[in-house]
Amino acid sequence: MYLPGGRRVDLREVPDPEPGPGEVVLAVRASTICGSDLRAIYREHLGEGPEAYQDVIGGHEPCGQVLAVGSEVERVRVGDRVVVHHISGCGQCDECRRGYQVSCTSPRRQAYGWQRDGGHAEQLLARERDLLPLPDSLTFLDGACVACGFATAYEALCRVALVGGEQVLVTGLGPVGLAAGMLASAMGSPWVVGTDPSPERRALARELGAVDVAVESDEELGDLLGDGAEVSVECSGAGAAQLTALRHTRRHGRCALVGEGGTLTVDVSAVLIHRQLAVHGSWVAPTWRMSELLERLARWDLHPERVVTHRFPLAEAAQAYETADAGVGGKVGIVVE
């Protein structure tokens, strides 16, 4: 399945991939749709550099089962259930050595679904080093949700060093915001407040237990949070919501900016310096953090697939993207039986 732009989906028949040295072929079982797919590929091809779409099979959130392995593959075996870390870095630069393949500085950096074939297909050719084991208690759809969205939310919460007993504010209750709320509770937050202009998304967040309370406006947060939450996570990518997250973070608190896009205008002295906030830009997750999250999800018996409100077969990928683009539900998944 290819994304030519202009809100179109192109289904094509292609040959089955063959694994080379260090590569494996996966039978894709689930591949979810990310907001960045919609923003930078589905609607129009906006990307340059890391977001440059190269007319490859779409889908950067794949999960599946190993069908075949090439030479020099040492860690995985046929039949293994795996999650694909969706950025394949050079493996040599400082960022890759730290596990942050998303920040790879080499021109050889490739993202699945952007510069190399992704998961919206029956089979996927992947590098062994990009694969993480999927615990038996987690489903393939759980794994697909972790491949980007849940791992991104988890990295942000770890970046701001959330500890038990702290209040959390989540701005933007799309799939990443839902993940942030669910994970914050699992990590010990007793009070998670969310905000989103969409009544459907607020209702879904409450229904899933991702937040304790969800409100529409900035004005309502003052009554709920008083001086503010110790931790805030901004997941919408909208400038107004970014400012809301900062303004409702408590003095000496920590804020993670996760949502891509937006232009933020802020009174630096009044909002940041005088209130001594720590602000973190957080971009996806390193491989080791994603592996840690998979282990903890199994331990917590927390299933990310709960945020998936719509499931489609590969043949209905166009409808899947239309649904995701409407932006009123949770995660949209393409499931291959």
CSV table of C-alpha atoms in Angstrom, one decimal:
chain,number,residue,atom,x,y,z
A,1,MET,CA,0.0,0.0,0.0
A,2,TYR,CA,1.5,3.3,-1.2
A,3,LEU,CA,0.6,6.9,-0.3
A,4,PRO,CA,0.8,9.1,-3.4
A,5,GLY,CA,-0.5,12.2,-1.6
A,6,GLY,CA,-3.7,14.2,-2.0
A,7,ARG,CA,-5.5,11.9,0.5
A,8,ARG,CA,-5.1,8.9,-1.9
A,9,VAL,CA,-4.2,5.3,-1.2
A,10,ASP,CA,-2.7,3.1,-3.8
A,11,LEU,CA,-2.8,-0.7,-3.5
A,12,ARG,CA,-0.3,-2.5,-5.6
A,13,GLU,CA,0.9,-6.1,-6.0
A,14,VAL,CA,4.7,-6.5,-5.4
A,15,PRO,CA,7.0,-9.5,-5.3
A,16,ASP,CA,7.6,-11.1,-1.9
A,17,PRO,CA,10.8,-9.8,-0.3
A,18,GLU,CA,14.0,-12.0,0.1
A,19,PRO,CA,16.2,-11.5,3.1
A,20,GLY,CA,19.8,-10.6,2.6
A,21,PRO,CA,22.7,-10.6,5.2
A,22,GLY,CA,21.4,-9.4,8.5
A,23,GLU,CA,17.8,-9.2,7.3
A,24,VAL,CA,14.6,-11.0,8.0
A,25,VAL,CA,11.2,-11.3,6.4
A,26,LEU,CA,8.2,-10.7,8.6
A,27,ALA,CA,4.6,-11.8,8.1
A,28,VAL,CA,3.0,-8.5,9.1
A,29,ARG,CA,0.1,-9.1,11.6
A,30,ALA,CA,-0.7,-5.5,12.5
A,31,SER,CA,0.3,-2.0,11.3
A,32,THR,CA,-1.3,1.0,12.8
A,33,ILE,CA,-1.6,4.6,11.4
A,34,CYS,CA,0.3,7.5,13.0
A,35,GLY,CA,-0.6,11.2,12.9
A,36,SER,CA,2.7,11.9,11.2
A,37,ASP,CA,1.6,9.6,8.3
A,38,LEU,CA,-1.4,11.8,7.9
A,39,ARG,CA,0.3,15.1,8.4
A,40,ALA,CA,3.3,14.6,6.1
A,41,ILE,CA,2.4,11.9,3.6
A,42,TYR,CA,-1.3,11.2,3.2
A,43,ARG,CA,-2.5,14.7,2.8
A,44,GLU,CA,0.5,16.0,0.9
A,45,HIS,CA,4.2,15.2,0.8
A,46,LEU,CA,5.6,17.8,3.1
A,47,GLY,CA,8.7,16.2,4.3
A,48,GLU,CA,12.4,16.9,3.7
A,49,GLY,CA,15.2,15.0,5.4
A,50,PRO,CA,13.8,12.5,7.9
A,51,GLU,CA,10.3,13.1,6.7
A,52,ALA,CA,11.0,12.7,3.0
A,53,TYR,CA,8.7,10.1,1.6
A,54,GLN,CA,10.4,8.0,-1.1
A,55,ASP,CA,7.4,6.3,-2.7
A,56,VAL,CA,7.8,3.2,-0.6
A,57,ILE,CA,5.2,0.9,1.1
A,58,GLY,CA,3.7,3.0,3.9
A,59,GLY,CA,3.3,2.2,7.5
A,60,HIS,CA,5.9,2.8,10.2
A,61,GLU,CA,4.2,1.0,13.1
A,62,PRO,CA,4.5,-2.7,12.2
A,63,CYS,CA,4.4,-5.8,14.2
A,64,GLY,CA,4.6,-9.4,13.0
A,65,GLN,CA,6.1,-12.9,13.0
A,66,VAL,CA,9.4,-13.9,11.4
A,67,LEU,CA,8.9,-15.9,8.2
A,68,ALA,CA,12.5,-16.2,6.9
A,69,VAL,CA,16.0,-15.1,8.0
A,70,GLY,CA,19.0,-14.2,5.9
A,71,SER,CA,22.7,-15.0,6.5
A,72,GLU,CA,24.4,-13.4,9.5
A,73,VAL,CA,21.1,-13.3,11.5
A,74,GLU,CA,22.0,-14.4,15.0
A,75,ARG,CA,19.3,-13.3,17.4
A,76,VAL,CA,15.9,-14.0,15.9
A,77,ARG,CA,14.4,-17.3,14.6
A,78,VAL,CA,11.6,-18.2,12.3
A,79,GLY,CA,8.3,-18.0,14.3
A,80,ASP,CA,9.5,-15.3,16.6
A,81,ARG,CA,7.0,-12.5,17.4
A,82,VAL,CA,8.6,-9.1,17.0
A,83,VAL,CA,8.0,-5.4,17.0
A,84,VAL,CA,9.8,-3.2,14.5
A,85,HIS,CA,11.6,-0.1,15.7
A,86,HIS,CA,10.6,2.1,12.9
A,87,ILE,CA,13.9,3.9,12.4
A,88,SER,CA,16.8,2.1,11.0
A,89,GLY,CA,20.0,4.0,11.7
A,90,CYS,CA,23.5,3.6,10.5
A,91,GLY,CA,24.5,1.9,13.8
A,92,GLN,CA,27.8,3.9,13.9
A,93,CYS,CA,27.1,7.5,14.8
A,94,ASP,CA,26.9,8.7,18.4
A,95,GLU,CA,23.1,8.8,18.4
A,96,CYS,CA,22.8,5.3,17.1
A,97,ARG,CA,25.3,4.0,19.7
A,98,ARG,CA,23.0,5.5,22.4
A,99,GLY,CA,20.0,3.7,20.9
A,100,TYR,CA,18.5,6.9,19.4
A,101,GLN,CA,18.2,5.7,15.9
A,102,VAL,CA,15.6,8.4,15.3
A,103,SER,CA,18.3,11.0,15.6
A,104,CYS,CA,20.8,9.2,13.4
A,105,THR,CA,23.0,11.7,11.6
A,106,SER,CA,24.0,9.5,8.7
A,107,PRO,CA,22.6,9.9,5.2
A,108,ARG,CA,22.0,6.1,5.4
A,109,ARG,CA,19.3,6.6,8.0
A,110,GLN,CA,16.0,5.2,6.8
A,111,ALA,CA,12.5,5.1,8.4
A,112,TYR,CA,10.1,2.2,7.6
A,113,GLY,CA,7.2,3.6,5.6
A,114,TRP,CA,9.1,6.7,4.7
A,115,GLN,CA,12.4,5.8,3.0
A,116,ARG,CA,12.2,2.0,3.1
A,117,ASP,CA,9.2,-0.3,2.7
A,118,GLY,CA,6.9,-0.3,5.8
A,119,GLY,CA,4.2,-2.4,7.3
A,120,HIS,CA,1.1,-1.8,5.2
A,121,ALA,CA,1.8,-5.0,3.4
A,122,GLU,CA,1.5,-8.8,4.0
A,123,GLN,CA,5.3,-9.1,4.3
A,124,LEU,CA,8.0,-6.8,5.4
A,125,LEU,CA,11.8,-6.9,4.9
A,126,ALA,CA,13.5,-5.7,8.1
A,127,ARG,CA,17.0,-5.5,9.5
A,128,GLU,CA,17.5,-7.8,12.5
A,129,ARG,CA,18.9,-5.0,14.6
A,130,ASP,CA,15.6,-3.1,14.3
A,131,LEU,CA,13.6,-5.9,15.9
A,132,LEU,CA,12.4,-6.2,19.5
A,133,PRO,CA,10.8,-9.3,21.0
A,134,LEU,CA,7.1,-9.1,21.6
A,135,PRO,CA,6.1,-10.7,25.0
A,136,ASP,CA,3.8,-13.7,24.7
A,137,SER,CA,1.1,-11.9,26.7
A,138,LEU,CA,0.9,-9.0,24.3
A,139,THR,CA,-1.0,-9.1,21.0
A,140,PHE,CA,0.3,-8.1,17.6
A,141,LEU,CA,-1.9,-5.0,17.7
A,142,ASP,CA,-0.4,-4.2,21.1
A,143,GLY,CA,3.1,-4.4,19.5
A,144,ALA,CA,2.1,-2.1,16.6
A,145,CYS,CA,0.9,0.5,19.0
A,146,VAL,CA,4.2,0.3,20.9
A,147,ALA,CA,6.2,0.6,17.7
A,148,CYS,CA,5.8,4.4,17.7
A,149,GLY,CA,2.9,5.9,19.8
A,150,PHE,CA,3.2,4.2,23.1
A,151,ALA,CA,7.0,4.2,23.0
A,152,THR,CA,6.9,7.9,22.3
A,153,ALA,CA,4.6,8.6,25.2
A,154,TYR,CA,6.7,6.4,27.5
A,155,GLU,CA,10.0,8.1,26.5
A,156,ALA,CA,8.4,11.5,27.3
A,157,LEU,CA,7.3,10.4,30.8
A,158,CYS,CA,10.7,9.0,31.5
A,159,ARG,CA,12.4,12.1,30.1
A,160,VAL,CA,10.5,14.2,32.7
A,161,ALA,CA,11.3,11.6,35.4
A,162,LEU,CA,7.7,11.0,36.5
A,163,VAL,CA,7.5,9.5,40.0
A,164,GLY,CA,4.5,8.1,41.9
A,165,GLY,CA,2.2,10.5,43.5
A,166,GLU,CA,2.7,13.3,41.0
A,167,GLN,CA,-0.2,14.9,39.0
A,168,VAL,CA,0.0,14.8,35.2
A,169,LEU,CA,-1.6,17.1,32.6
A,170,VAL,CA,-1.9,15.7,29.1
A,171,THR,CA,-2.8,18.2,26.3
A,172,GLY,CA,-4.2,16.6,23.2
A,173,LEU,CA,-6.1,13.3,23.6
A,174,GLY,CA,-5.4,11.6,20.3
A,175,PRO,CA,-3.7,8.2,20.4
A,176,VAL,CA,-0.4,9.5,21.8
A,177,GLY,CA,-2.2,11.5,24.5
A,178,LEU,CA,-4.3,8.4,25.4
A,179,ALA,CA,-1.0,6.5,25.7
A,180,ALA,CA,0.5,9.1,27.9
A,181,GLY,CA,-2.4,9.1,30.3
A,182,MET,CA,-2.6,5.3,30.5
A,183,LEU,CA,1.1,5.0,31.1
A,184,ALA,CA,1.2,7.8,33.7
A,185,SER,CA,-1.4,6.0,35.7
A,186,ALA,CA,0.6,2.7,35.4
A,187,MET,CA,3.7,4.6,36.6
A,188,GLY,CA,2.0,5.8,39.7
A,189,SER,CA,0.3,9.1,39.0
A,190,PRO,CA,-2.9,9.3,41.1
A,191,TRP,CA,-4.5,12.2,39.1
A,192,VAL,CA,-4.3,12.6,35.3
A,193,VAL,CA,-6.1,15.5,33.7
A,194,GLY,CA,-6.5,15.8,30.0
A,195,THR,CA,-7.6,18.5,27.6
A,196,ASP,CA,-8.8,18.4,24.0
A,197,PRO,CA,-11.3,20.5,22.0
A,198,SER,CA,-12.9,17.3,20.6
A,199,PRO,CA,-15.8,16.0,22.7
A,200,GLU,CA,-15.5,12.6,21.1
A,201,ARG,CA,-11.8,12.3,22.1
A,202,ARG,CA,-12.5,13.6,25.7
A,203,ALA,CA,-15.3,11.0,26.0
A,204,LEU,CA,-13.0,8.2,24.7
A,205,ALA,CA,-10.2,9.2,27.1
A,206,ARG,CA,-12.6,9.0,30.1
A,207,GLU,CA,-14.1,5.7,28.8
A,208,LEU,CA,-10.6,4.1,28.5
A,209,GLY,CA,-9.5,5.4,31.9
A,210,ALA,CA,-6.7,7.3,30.3
A,211,VAL,CA,-7.5,10.3,32.3
A,212,ASP,CA,-9.4,11.0,35.5
A,213,VAL,CA,-11.0,14.1,34.1
A,214,ALA,CA,-11.0,15.6,30.6
A,215,VAL,CA,-11.9,19.2,29.9
A,216,GLU,CA,-12.2,21.4,26.8
A,217,SER,CA,-10.8,24.7,27.7
A,218,ASP,CA,-7.7,26.3,29.3
A,219,GLU,CA,-9.9,28.1,31.8
A,220,GLU,CA,-11.2,24.9,33.4
A,221,LEU,CA,-7.7,23.7,34.3
A,222,GLY,CA,-7.0,26.3,36.9
A,223,ASP,CA,-9.9,25.0,39.1
A,224,LEU,CA,-8.7,21.4,38.6
A,225,LEU,CA,-5.0,21.8,39.0
A,226,GLY,CA,-4.6,24.8,41.2
A,227,ASP,CA,-0.9,25.8,40.9
A,228,GLY,CA,-0.5,23.3,38.1
A,229,ALA,CA,0.6,19.7,37.6
A,230,GLU,CA,4.1,18.6,38.5
A,231,VAL,CA,4.4,17.0,35.0
A,232,SER,CA,2.8,17.9,31.7
A,233,VAL,CA,2.9,16.2,28.4
A,234,GLU,CA,1.9,18.1,25.2
A,235,CYS,CA,0.7,15.7,22.5
A,236,SER,CA,-1.3,17.8,20.1
A,237,GLY,CA,1.4,19.7,18.2
A,238,ALA,CA,-0.8,22.9,18.4
A,239,GLY,CA,0.7,26.1,19.6
A,240,ALA,CA,-2.2,27.0,21.9
A,241,ALA,CA,-2.1,23.6,23.6
A,242,GLN,CA,1.7,23.9,23.9
A,243,LEU,CA,1.3,27.1,25.8
A,244,THR,CA,-1.5,25.6,27.9
A,245,ALA,CA,0.8,22.8,28.9
A,246,LEU,CA,3.5,25.2,30.0
A,247,ARG,CA,1.2,27.6,31.8
A,248,HIS,CA,-0.4,24.8,33.8
A,249,THR,CA,2.8,23.1,34.9
A,250,ARG,CA,3.6,23.8,38.5
A,251,ARG,CA,6.6,25.9,39.6
A,252,HIS,CA,9.8,23.8,39.3
A,253,GLY,CA,7.7,21.3,37.3
A,254,ARG,CA,8.6,19.5,34.1
A,255,CYS,CA,7.0,19.6,30.7
A,256,ALA,CA,7.6,17.3,27.7
A,257,LEU,CA,6.8,18.6,24.2
A,258,VAL,CA,5.9,15.6,22.1
A,259,GLY,CA,3.3,16.7,19.4
A,260,GLU,CA,5.0,17.6,16.1
A,261,GLY,CA,4.3,21.0,14.5
A,262,GLY,CA,2.8,24.2,15.8
A,263,THR,CA,4.3,27.6,16.5
A,264,LEU,CA,4.8,28.5,20.1
A,265,THR,CA,4.8,32.1,21.3
A,266,VAL,CA,5.5,32.4,25.0
A,267,ASP,CA,6.5,35.0,27.6
A,268,VAL,CA,9.8,33.4,28.5
A,269,SER,CA,10.4,35.3,31.7
A,270,ALA,CA,6.9,34.9,33.1
A,271,VAL,CA,6.1,31.4,32.0
A,272,LEU,CA,9.5,29.6,32.0
A,273,ILE,CA,12.3,31.5,33.8
A,274,HIS,CA,10.4,32.9,36.8
A,275,ARG,CA,8.6,29.6,37.4
A,276,GLN,CA,11.8,27.7,36.8
A,277,LEU,CA,10.3,25.0,34.5
A,278,ALA,CA,12.3,22.2,32.9
A,279,VAL,CA,11.1,21.8,29.3
A,280,HIS,CA,12.0,18.7,27.3
A,281,GLY,CA,11.7,18.1,23.6
A,282,SER,CA,11.0,14.4,23.2
A,283,TRP,CA,11.2,12.6,19.9
A,284,VAL,CA,10.1,8.9,19.7
A,285,ALA,CA,12.2,6.5,21.9
A,286,PRO,CA,15.5,4.7,21.8
A,287,THR,CA,15.5,1.0,21.1
A,288,TRP,CA,16.4,0.1,24.7
A,289,ARG,CA,13.5,2.2,26.1
A,290,MET,CA,11.1,0.5,23.7
A,291,SER,CA,12.3,-2.9,24.9
A,292,GLU,CA,11.9,-1.8,28.5
A,293,LEU,CA,8.4,-0.7,27.8
A,294,LEU,CA,7.4,-4.0,26.2
A,295,GLU,CA,8.6,-5.8,29.3
A,296,ARG,CA,6.7,-3.5,31.7
A,297,LEU,CA,3.5,-3.6,29.7
A,298,ALA,CA,3.5,-7.4,30.1
A,299,ARG,CA,4.2,-7.0,33.9
A,300,TRP,CA,1.4,-4.4,34.2
A,301,ASP,CA,-1.0,-6.4,32.1
A,302,LEU,CA,-1.6,-3.2,30.2
A,303,HIS,CA,-2.7,-3.6,26.5
A,304,PRO,CA,-2.1,-0.7,24.2
A,305,GLU,CA,-4.6,-2.1,21.7
A,306,ARG,CA,-7.3,-0.6,23.9
A,307,VAL,CA,-6.7,2.7,22.2
A,308,VAL,CA,-7.5,1.2,18.8
A,309,THR,CA,-11.1,2.1,18.0
A,310,HIS,CA,-11.1,1.0,14.3
A,311,ARG,CA,-9.6,-2.0,12.6
A,312,PHE,CA,-9.5,-2.7,8.9
A,313,PRO,CA,-8.1,-5.4,6.6
A,314,LEU,CA,-5.3,-4.4,4.2
A,315,ALA,CA,-7.8,-4.4,1.3
A,316,GLU,CA,-9.7,-1.5,3.1
A,317,ALA,CA,-6.6,0.6,3.7
A,318,ALA,CA,-8.2,3.6,2.0
A,319,GLN,CA,-11.1,3.6,4.4
A,320,ALA,CA,-8.7,3.1,7.3
A,321,TYR,CA,-6.8,6.3,6.3
A,322,GLU,CA,-10.1,8.2,5.8
A,323,THR,CA,-11.1,7.2,9.3
A,324,ALA,CA,-7.8,8.2,10.9
A,325,ASP,CA,-7.8,11.5,9.0
A,326,ALA,CA,-11.2,12.4,10.5
A,327,GLY,CA,-9.5,12.6,13.9
A,328,VAL,CA,-12.5,11.8,16.1
A,329,GLY,CA,-11.6,8.4,17.4
A,330,GLY,CA,-8.6,6.7,18.8
A,331,LYS,CA,-6.0,4.7,17.0
A,332,VAL,CA,-6.7,3.1,13.6
A,333,GLY,CA,-5.2,-0.3,12.9
A,334,ILE,CA,-4.7,-2.3,9.7
A,335,VAL,CA,-4.8,-6.0,10.6
A,336,VAL,CA,-3.5,-8.8,8.4
A,337,GLU,CA,-5.1,-12.1,9.1
